[in-house]
């Protein structure tokens, strides 16, 4: 597994353990007490690193190439997931995926940004940066869910909507804005999880929900720390400071009242254990859907509006 | 001519020139587009549109209200709402300092003016964004005031008109700025359900989070000629794709040809256009 830069001290200890194990196997010398000692140290270093993560370190975990992706979550969490394609107007955007699934028998419409785990897949998925047709596909599927009374579950994981010539020509702004307005009006429950990167309007475009959750090492931000640094600090290398200022971590987002809760991840990040994270998300979905299943469409709409209506800090 | 004479002559010349050009600078302005030197008053009398080439200068909020609505009909609302640095955000300058400077410069609390006005004696709930206040960026106050403008339209059952001019979400308020996009767009869902018209007038520039929320969601989207309207700014796109952008890219006329706005409307025609469409869909006859 790819180690992140701040995990380097840990990587060195693991390497040492491996070397000693090989040595003891090949030379028949008992090094088990030595190994145990280093393992203990590694454990201490591990806890020390992960319990004091800086925002930019969390960001690195959120962007880890092995972090579980939307399609994998759909399949791990729901039975008989079936993917549905296309916006019926222009094309099928691989950077946003969606389809029907059943979670413990409960039918839902899944929507999510889709990143890849390697360069080839990432190029195909445009690194999870949707074009307008992605948002329009998401809208089409959500409208279908609304029509058939199915709850909507969305997973957010994008650096942002794609900034390209064609995206502008086809109305990136309009595609996102329309989703914000339409999602507010649906009469079915909507639950959103920020599973990795919650990048700006491109994230929010599928994120207007009754309940919003952050995975422990996910981030949610109005602009990427790099983008913020290059505009405000005129230096993209100041991204660490920007990340701190922007308050992008799960704890910050919940503290500001923008998300309702945090889904715990295994120490080191979700990429170490996809299935435990899937179970935690599944449990949360089932709790929320059970709670909201008795609410009328009007109540669901009103409470969703009230939630976002209350956001903002100002003096008067 | 001795060198001293030369200096004396040069000095004399300087004095002459200064005298000739000793006209208060704010009386004259050069057109950004055709380079014509314009008399400020002529420009103001022409709705801040260059009489020679038709270039639309940016306009301050109060001038815009005076130009479009019935004389002295505007009554401001929510003027007391002010921004606060709840994230303790600090880059090269603290957000608190930036707020203070912007307030001193614009003499207003935040980047939008809102309230009630009349158009041919018909009530309109209106908001005008002010680009000179931190680039018209949308933080909590802007989002709240826009939302209240929409809600006033709902409560009073009158059309809502918003003039946008904004670089997008305000970074200094982090995620809370982003959420203003959902809040304002959500309010428009309610307005739409109530069957009340909403007109968005997109002025230069309207980009980022503002364009991707209430600015583009009008029943009518009218754009001012030449206005930059985009989701991603031209510089961001150039950096991403590493090629030069075509001429006129993301200008009002480009959006018209790509189906994103209903019309590009000359500012001098805007009052008439607004009156006409609002009368057609809502019954606001010009008296």
XYZ file of C-alpha atoms in Angstrom:
603
model
C 0.000 0.000 0.000
C 1.207 3.479 -0.875
C 2.510 5.271 2.207
C 1.788 8.964 2.537
C 4.733 11.312 3.152
C 3.892 11.826 6.826
C 3.718 8.051 7.303
C 7.406 7.697 6.385
C 8.706 7.096 9.952
C 6.185 4.312 10.242
C 7.227 2.896 6.881
C 10.841 2.759 8.013
C 9.890 0.792 11.131
C 7.794 -1.658 9.114
C 10.699 -2.126 6.734
C 13.020 -2.856 9.632
C 10.589 -5.444 11.025
C 10.444 -7.149 7.635
C 14.251 -7.191 7.417
C 14.594 -8.741 10.874
C 11.969 -11.363 10.088
C 13.792 -12.318 6.898
C 17.079 -12.375 8.722
C 15.787 -14.613 11.506
C 14.235 -16.993 8.954
C 17.362 -17.253 6.857
C 19.957 -17.371 9.626
C 18.017 -19.317 12.252
C 18.682 -16.684 14.925
C 15.850 -15.911 17.280
C 15.089 -12.198 16.893
C 11.516 -12.331 18.155
C 12.104 -10.115 21.195
C 13.875 -7.580 18.978
C 11.004 -7.681 16.505
C 8.435 -7.350 19.247
C 10.205 -4.262 20.563
C 10.121 -2.551 17.177
C 6.530 -3.598 16.631
C 5.615 -1.969 19.898
C 7.418 1.168 18.860
C 5.673 1.130 15.505
C 2.350 0.885 17.282
C 3.195 3.927 19.419
C 4.386 5.913 16.381
C 1.239 4.907 14.521
C -1.050 6.227 17.221
C 1.030 9.343 17.603
C 0.836 10.100 13.881
C -2.851 9.426 13.378
C -4.138 11.069 16.505
C -2.514 14.393 15.704
C -3.168 14.706 11.998
C -2.940 18.198 10.538
C -5.689 19.231 8.085
C -3.358 18.806 5.123
C -2.443 15.287 6.308
C -6.135 14.445 6.529
C -6.454 15.790 2.989
C -3.769 13.334 1.862
C -5.696 10.446 3.396
C -8.910 11.715 1.767
C -7.084 11.568 -1.574
C -5.350 8.213 -1.009
C -5.411 6.186 -4.237
C -6.658 3.100 -2.402
C -9.486 4.866 -0.662
C -12.777 3.068 -1.292
C -14.717 4.500 -4.255
C -18.432 5.020 -4.812
C -19.084 1.986 -7.018
C -17.295 -0.270 -4.539
C -19.353 1.132 -1.688
C -22.573 0.608 -3.675
C -21.642 -3.040 -4.154
C -20.354 -3.600 -0.618
C -23.353 -1.977 1.039
C -26.262 -3.018 -1.170
C -27.578 -6.210 -2.689
C -28.261 -6.405 -6.424
C -26.877 -3.006 -7.399
C -27.611 -2.152 -11.006
C -25.839 0.782 -12.621
C -27.823 3.134 -14.869
C -26.212 5.368 -17.457
C -26.593 8.628 -19.316
C -28.280 12.000 -19.071
C -30.565 11.410 -22.112
C -29.311 14.646 -23.625
C -25.607 14.549 -24.310
C -23.746 11.568 -22.932
C -22.704 9.384 -20.037
C -20.199 10.952 -17.668
C -17.974 8.311 -16.046
C -17.105 10.759 -13.238
C -20.588 10.431 -11.741
C -22.196 7.021 -11.300
C -25.572 5.931 -10.120
C -28.126 3.197 -10.060
C -30.595 1.167 -8.051
C -29.740 -1.036 -5.126
C -31.296 -2.718 -2.133
C -29.898 -2.263 1.372
C -31.219 -4.997 3.649
C -34.256 -5.112 1.408
C -34.723 -1.331 1.340
C -34.638 0.038 -2.212
C -32.526 3.143 -2.804
C -31.138 5.247 -5.625
C -27.368 5.491 -5.384
C -25.497 8.506 -6.763
C -21.773 9.151 -6.366
C -18.659 10.753 -7.783
C -16.323 8.122 -9.150
C -12.535 8.259 -8.954
C -10.131 5.577 -10.098
C -7.422 3.731 -8.174
C -4.789 3.925 -10.895
C -3.821 6.385 -13.614
C -5.667 4.576 -16.397
C -8.926 4.429 -14.476
C -8.468 7.977 -13.221
C -8.098 9.278 -16.755
C -11.257 7.425 -17.747
C -13.076 8.897 -14.738
C -11.512 12.355 -15.241
C -10.164 12.084 -11.660
C -13.710 12.291 -10.382
C -14.300 15.734 -11.895
C -17.737 15.727 -13.530
C -18.873 17.554 -16.626
C -22.401 19.011 -16.843
C -23.786 15.747 -18.227
C -22.681 14.066 -14.982
C -24.839 16.384 -12.906
C -27.675 15.959 -15.391
C -27.403 12.174 -15.162
C -27.526 12.474 -11.391
C -30.592 14.710 -11.690
C -32.342 12.303 -14.031
C -31.777 9.414 -11.636
C -32.846 11.445 -8.614
C -36.019 12.536 -10.422
C -36.702 8.880 -11.129
C -36.231 8.072 -7.449
C -38.604 10.882 -6.524
C -41.143 9.562 -9.006
C -41.051 6.029 -7.606
C -40.699 7.045 -3.969
C -37.177 5.685 -3.452
C -34.799 7.297 -0.959
C -31.640 8.788 -2.450
C -28.167 8.108 -1.062
C -25.294 10.151 -2.481
C -21.559 9.721 -1.966
C -19.345 12.757 -2.462
C -15.758 12.315 -3.647
C -14.516 14.926 -6.100
C -11.780 17.552 -6.338
C -14.492 19.710 -7.965
C -16.508 20.067 -11.145
C -14.258 19.986 -14.212
C -12.958 23.396 -15.313
C -12.848 22.901 -19.091
C -13.952 24.651 -22.275
C -16.637 22.088 -23.140
C -17.911 22.036 -19.560
C -18.475 25.792 -19.766
C -20.080 25.510 -23.206
C -22.557 22.957 -21.930
C -23.382 24.961 -18.811
C -21.474 23.632 -15.824
C -22.903 26.407 -13.645
C -26.461 25.721 -14.759
C -26.129 21.973 -14.239
C -24.939 22.400 -10.654
C -27.375 25.192 -9.786
C -30.341 23.229 -11.114
C -29.379 20.239 -8.972
C -29.216 22.426 -5.860
C -32.713 23.734 -6.514
C -34.249 20.420 -7.561
C -32.723 18.422 -4.703
C -34.307 20.864 -2.279
C -37.704 20.011 -3.714
C -37.709 16.194 -3.708
C -40.281 14.486 -1.507
C -38.085 11.465 -0.694
C -35.383 11.141 1.985
C -31.871 12.121 0.876
C -28.770 11.029 2.784
C -25.282 12.175 1.800
C -21.860 10.902 2.829
C -18.663 12.784 2.033
C -16.438 9.740 1.529
C -13.238 11.461 0.363
C -12.843 14.888 -1.152
C -15.771 17.274 -0.937
C -14.580 19.798 -3.486
C -16.716 22.915 -3.727
C -19.814 23.333 -5.905
C -18.941 20.137 -7.722
C -19.460 18.290 -4.451
C -22.541 20.171 -3.289
C -24.166 19.489 -6.681
C -25.195 16.085 -5.325
C -25.157 17.060 -1.650
C -28.405 18.847 -0.754
C -29.650 16.225 1.695
C -31.744 15.728 4.820
C -28.742 14.162 6.543
C -25.086 14.815 5.740
C -22.212 12.761 7.148
C -18.463 13.049 6.945
C -16.196 10.028 6.910
C -13.611 10.602 9.610
C -10.826 11.479 7.164
C -12.965 13.102 4.508
C -12.769 16.837 3.816
C -15.363 19.324 2.631
C -14.290 22.711 1.331
C -15.450 25.763 -0.579
C -12.231 25.644 -2.610
C -9.255 23.295 -2.714
C -6.529 24.430 -0.291
C -4.183 24.634 -3.308
C -6.610 26.888 -5.162
C -7.155 29.041 -2.101
C -3.412 29.351 -1.545
C -2.729 30.397 -5.123
C -5.429 33.079 -4.988
C -5.090 34.491 -1.466
C -1.431 33.712 -0.773
C -0.381 33.910 -4.429
C 1.579 30.715 -3.783
C 0.167 27.202 -4.146
C 2.853 25.951 -1.748
C 1.039 27.635 1.119
C -1.711 25.008 0.813
C -0.975 23.690 4.326
C -1.805 27.048 5.864
C -4.840 27.446 3.615
C -6.085 23.990 4.646
C -5.842 25.011 8.290
C -7.655 28.309 7.699
C -10.470 26.851 5.616
C -11.593 24.396 8.365
C -12.149 21.407 6.131
C -11.920 18.379 8.436
C -14.864 16.247 9.541
C -14.730 17.680 13.053
C -14.756 21.260 11.728
C -17.628 20.593 9.336
C -19.747 18.977 12.038
C -18.784 21.757 14.453
C -20.071 24.335 11.985
C -23.364 22.480 11.678
C -22.875 21.649 8.010
C -22.704 17.892 8.632
C -24.675 15.846 11.174
C -22.116 13.255 12.184
C -18.848 11.453 11.578
C -18.486 7.887 10.314
C -15.424 6.405 12.032
C -12.586 4.951 9.973
C -9.936 2.419 10.995
C -6.688 3.930 12.261
C -4.737 5.226 9.267
C -7.756 5.623 7.034
C -10.584 3.864 5.215
C -8.187 2.362 2.674
C -6.977 -0.105 5.341
C -10.366 -1.752 5.694
C -13.088 -1.098 3.133
C -15.582 -3.506 4.648
C -15.658 -2.054 8.167
C -16.298 1.402 6.742
C -19.005 -0.021 4.487
C -20.723 -1.562 7.500
C -20.640 1.725 9.386
C -22.137 3.614 6.431
C -24.761 0.922 5.933
C -25.813 1.071 9.587
C -26.164 4.854 9.370
C -28.241 4.674 6.175
C -30.594 2.113 7.722
C -31.032 4.176 10.885
C -31.824 7.331 8.924
C -34.113 5.673 6.416
C -36.047 3.985 9.210
C -36.478 7.347 10.903
C -37.514 9.185 7.766
C -39.687 6.446 6.266
C -42.731 7.676 8.171
C -42.305 11.328 7.177
C -44.479 12.861 4.474
C -42.925 14.285 1.304
C -43.846 17.769 2.520
C -42.131 17.239 5.883
C -39.022 15.906 4.179
C -38.903 18.920 1.869
C -39.501 21.391 4.677
C -36.959 19.914 7.044
C -34.368 19.829 4.276
C -34.963 23.486 3.511
C -34.918 24.406 7.198
C -31.563 22.654 7.570
C -29.853 24.706 4.839
C -31.865 27.844 5.575
C -30.254 27.995 9.020
C -26.686 27.947 7.656
C -24.722 31.162 7.847
C -22.994 33.203 10.529
C -23.544 36.954 10.673
C -24.278 39.804 13.022
C -27.517 41.743 13.086
C 21.839 77.879 -23.860
C 23.506 77.087 -20.591
C 22.506 74.046 -18.685
C 20.840 76.252 -16.083
C 18.721 77.916 -18.738
C 17.795 74.498 -20.014
C 16.576 73.452 -16.600
C 14.648 76.684 -16.191
C 13.019 76.188 -19.562
C 12.161 72.598 -18.784
C 10.618 73.613 -15.485
C 8.599 76.285 -17.210
C 7.354 73.771 -19.717
C 6.296 71.450 -16.943
C 4.288 74.169 -15.289
C 2.535 74.911 -18.555
C 1.575 71.315 -19.119
C 0.270 70.899 -15.601
C -1.895 73.941 -15.984
C -3.358 72.646 -19.183
C -4.297 69.304 -17.665
C -5.278 70.690 -14.284
C -8.772 69.288 -14.430
C -10.026 67.138 -11.565
C -9.369 63.545 -12.599
C -12.777 62.240 -11.649
C -14.441 64.350 -14.323
C -12.906 62.325 -17.127
C -12.588 58.636 -17.727
C -11.078 56.537 -20.483
C -13.235 53.811 -22.003
C -11.592 50.450 -21.286
C -12.747 49.180 -24.629
C -12.373 51.925 -27.285
C -9.939 54.156 -25.328
C -12.177 57.185 -25.946
C -11.836 59.893 -23.292
C -15.306 60.419 -21.845
C -16.811 63.128 -19.708
C -18.033 61.430 -16.525
C -21.356 63.205 -16.595
C -22.052 62.114 -20.179
C -21.246 58.580 -19.139
C -23.580 58.750 -16.166
C -26.367 60.216 -18.283
C -25.881 57.325 -20.670
C -26.395 54.611 -17.995
C -22.612 54.170 -17.668
C -22.467 52.893 -21.233
C -19.748 54.307 -23.493
C -21.575 56.585 -25.974
C -19.007 55.761 -28.633
C -18.651 51.963 -28.530
C -21.428 50.726 -26.215
C -19.028 49.279 -23.629
C -20.879 48.682 -20.344
C -18.961 50.065 -17.368
C -19.483 48.463 -13.977
C -22.069 50.320 -11.977
C -22.588 50.947 -8.287
C -25.711 49.487 -6.739
C -27.593 52.702 -6.033
C -27.096 54.011 -9.589
C -28.442 50.765 -10.931
C -31.537 50.895 -8.745
C -32.138 54.502 -9.810
C -31.755 53.565 -13.455
C -34.129 50.597 -13.508
C -36.849 51.265 -10.962
C -39.308 54.093 -10.364
C -37.608 57.237 -9.037
C -36.945 57.129 -5.288
C -39.012 53.953 -4.940
C -36.272 51.825 -3.421
C -36.568 51.052 0.288
C -33.638 49.076 1.698
C -34.076 46.054 3.973
C -31.720 44.012 6.159
C -29.113 46.762 6.166
C -28.064 45.761 9.669
C -26.747 42.305 8.661
C -22.983 42.272 8.906
C -20.182 39.753 8.363
C -18.090 38.217 11.110
C -14.804 36.329 11.088
C -16.115 33.137 12.688
C -13.321 30.952 11.281
C -10.536 33.316 12.437
C -9.384 33.267 8.824
C -6.091 34.900 8.058
C -3.992 34.875 4.901
C -1.734 37.818 4.104
C -4.367 39.851 5.937
C -6.998 38.824 8.472
C -10.605 38.566 7.346
C -11.503 41.097 10.041
C -9.182 43.642 8.428
C -10.500 42.873 4.961
C -14.059 43.410 6.177
C -13.111 46.710 7.779
C -11.412 47.951 4.614
C -14.265 46.868 2.360
C -16.806 48.531 4.631
C -14.818 51.752 4.717
C -14.467 51.720 0.937
C -18.081 50.918 0.053
C -19.869 52.416 3.089
C -21.939 49.272 3.389
C -21.939 46.178 5.618
C -21.473 43.565 2.889
C -21.528 42.956 -0.851
C -25.250 43.229 -1.578
C -27.981 45.868 -1.360
C -31.522 44.544 -1.074
C -35.019 45.760 -0.461
C -38.286 46.684 -2.122
C -38.719 48.896 -5.169
C -41.418 49.516 -7.728
C -41.397 49.149 -11.487
C -44.255 51.084 -13.106
C -45.756 51.177 -9.608
C -45.642 47.390 -9.270
C -43.754 46.110 -6.220
C -40.543 44.191 -6.878
C -38.303 42.468 -4.343
C -34.811 43.338 -5.506
C -31.155 42.713 -4.696
C -28.071 44.229 -6.318
C -24.610 42.819 -5.754
C -21.658 45.138 -5.316
C -18.462 43.921 -6.946
C -16.361 46.589 -5.269
C -16.924 44.905 -1.885
C -14.437 41.997 -1.808
C -15.203 41.103 -5.408
C -18.896 40.746 -4.665
C -18.065 37.452 -2.994
C -20.852 35.460 -1.372
C -20.495 34.730 2.308
C -23.175 34.316 4.960
C -24.523 37.870 4.694
C -24.855 37.834 0.908
C -26.508 34.400 1.009
C -28.860 35.481 3.770
C -29.846 38.732 2.084
C -30.456 37.048 -1.276
C -32.529 34.368 0.470
C -34.544 37.019 2.316
C -35.057 38.878 -0.965
C -36.552 35.709 -2.440
C -38.617 35.101 0.674
C -39.949 38.685 0.562
C -41.117 37.990 -2.973
C -42.886 34.897 -1.625
C -44.476 36.697 1.314
C -45.595 39.712 -0.704
C -46.334 37.689 -3.820
C -44.300 39.949 -6.068
C -41.596 39.282 -8.673
C -37.973 38.959 -7.580
C -35.167 40.626 -9.546
C -31.486 40.093 -8.706
C -28.530 41.843 -10.337
C -25.478 39.636 -9.959
C -21.851 40.698 -9.963
C -19.623 38.415 -7.981
C -16.416 36.443 -8.150
C -18.095 33.532 -6.364
C -18.111 32.104 -2.865
C -16.123 33.965 -0.216
C -13.153 31.826 0.775
C -12.788 33.501 4.160
C -16.042 31.954 5.350
C -15.041 28.461 4.194
C -17.731 25.815 3.901
C -20.407 28.242 5.119
C -20.025 30.225 1.886
C -20.519 27.055 -0.131
C -23.723 26.328 1.739
C -25.151 29.705 0.699
C -25.422 28.209 -2.792
C -27.826 25.552 -1.500
C -29.712 28.034 0.669
C -30.366 30.567 -2.102
C -31.171 27.904 -4.724
C -33.481 26.184 -2.251
C -35.393 29.420 -1.685
C -35.849 29.633 -5.459
C -37.462 26.189 -5.395
C -40.110 27.612 -3.055
C -40.566 30.706 -5.215
C -40.971 28.563 -8.315
C -43.575 26.343 -6.624
C -45.526 29.469 -5.704
C -45.517 30.471 -9.375
C -43.771 33.789 -8.782
C -41.374 35.012 -11.463
C -37.660 35.427 -10.815
C -35.422 37.476 -13.108
C -31.664 37.227 -12.913
C -29.683 40.033 -14.531
C -26.120 38.805 -14.946
C -23.643 41.664 -14.834
C -19.878 41.708 -15.225
C -18.512 39.502 -13.752
C -20.617 36.615 -12.478
C -18.518 33.550 -11.764
C -17.981 30.571 -9.471
C -20.463 29.775 -6.738
C -22.695 32.704 -7.609
C -23.064 31.643 -11.231
C -23.638 28.044 -10.097
C -26.576 28.976 -7.897
C -29.143 31.802 -7.985
C -27.507 33.760 -10.841
C -28.271 31.173 -13.519
C -31.637 29.976 -12.162
C -33.821 32.811 -13.432
C -37.095 32.167 -15.178
C -35.457 34.857 -17.262
C -31.688 35.156 -17.441
C -30.697 38.501 -18.933
C -27.034 39.299 -19.386
C -25.367 42.653 -19.865
C -23.328 42.949 -23.094
C -19.775 41.716 -22.681
C -20.273 40.471 -19.119
C -17.972 37.639 -18.049
C -20.181 34.774 -16.913
C -18.599 31.462 -16.024
C -18.364 28.627 -13.562
C -14.580 28.253 -13.657
C -12.647 31.459 -14.283
C -10.686 31.782 -17.542
C -7.342 31.627 -15.722
C -8.239 28.377 -13.967
C -9.270 26.806 -17.265
C -6.125 28.017 -19.030
C -3.996 26.507 -16.277
C -5.904 23.218 -16.453
C -5.943 22.664 -20.204
C -2.764 24.644 -20.961
C -4.037 26.321 -24.078
C -5.238 29.803 -24.977
C -8.972 30.370 -24.733
C -10.937 31.501 -27.788
C -11.953 35.174 -28.122
C -15.227 36.019 -26.445
C -15.176 32.802 -24.406
C -17.510 33.051 -21.370
C -18.807 36.460 -22.392
C -22.547 37.208 -22.362
C -22.839 36.684 -26.127
C -21.112 33.275 -25.804
C -23.653 32.248 -23.166
C -26.480 33.415 -25.410
C -25.244 31.297 -28.298
C -24.855 28.296 -25.964
C -28.394 28.623 -24.673
C -27.605 29.707 -21.118
C -29.271 33.147 -21.137
C -32.522 34.368 -22.710
C -31.192 37.637 -24.022
C -28.223 39.938 -23.935
C -29.826 43.249 -23.015
C -28.309 46.685 -23.446
C -28.532 48.426 -20.086
C -30.414 51.329 -21.636
C -33.127 48.873 -22.734
C -33.244 46.876 -19.522
C -36.081 48.720 -17.789
C -38.294 48.302 -20.839
C -37.365 44.621 -21.221
C -38.047 43.873 -17.553
C -41.362 45.711 -17.701
C -42.420 43.812 -20.794
C -41.646 40.272 -19.618
C -42.990 40.829 -16.121
C -46.203 42.190 -17.587
C -46.442 39.159 -19.883
C -46.061 36.553 -17.116
C -47.292 38.373 -14.040
C -49.365 41.331 -15.136
C -47.285 44.349 -14.235
C -48.684 46.817 -16.726
C -46.657 49.895 -17.511
C -48.883 52.730 -16.380
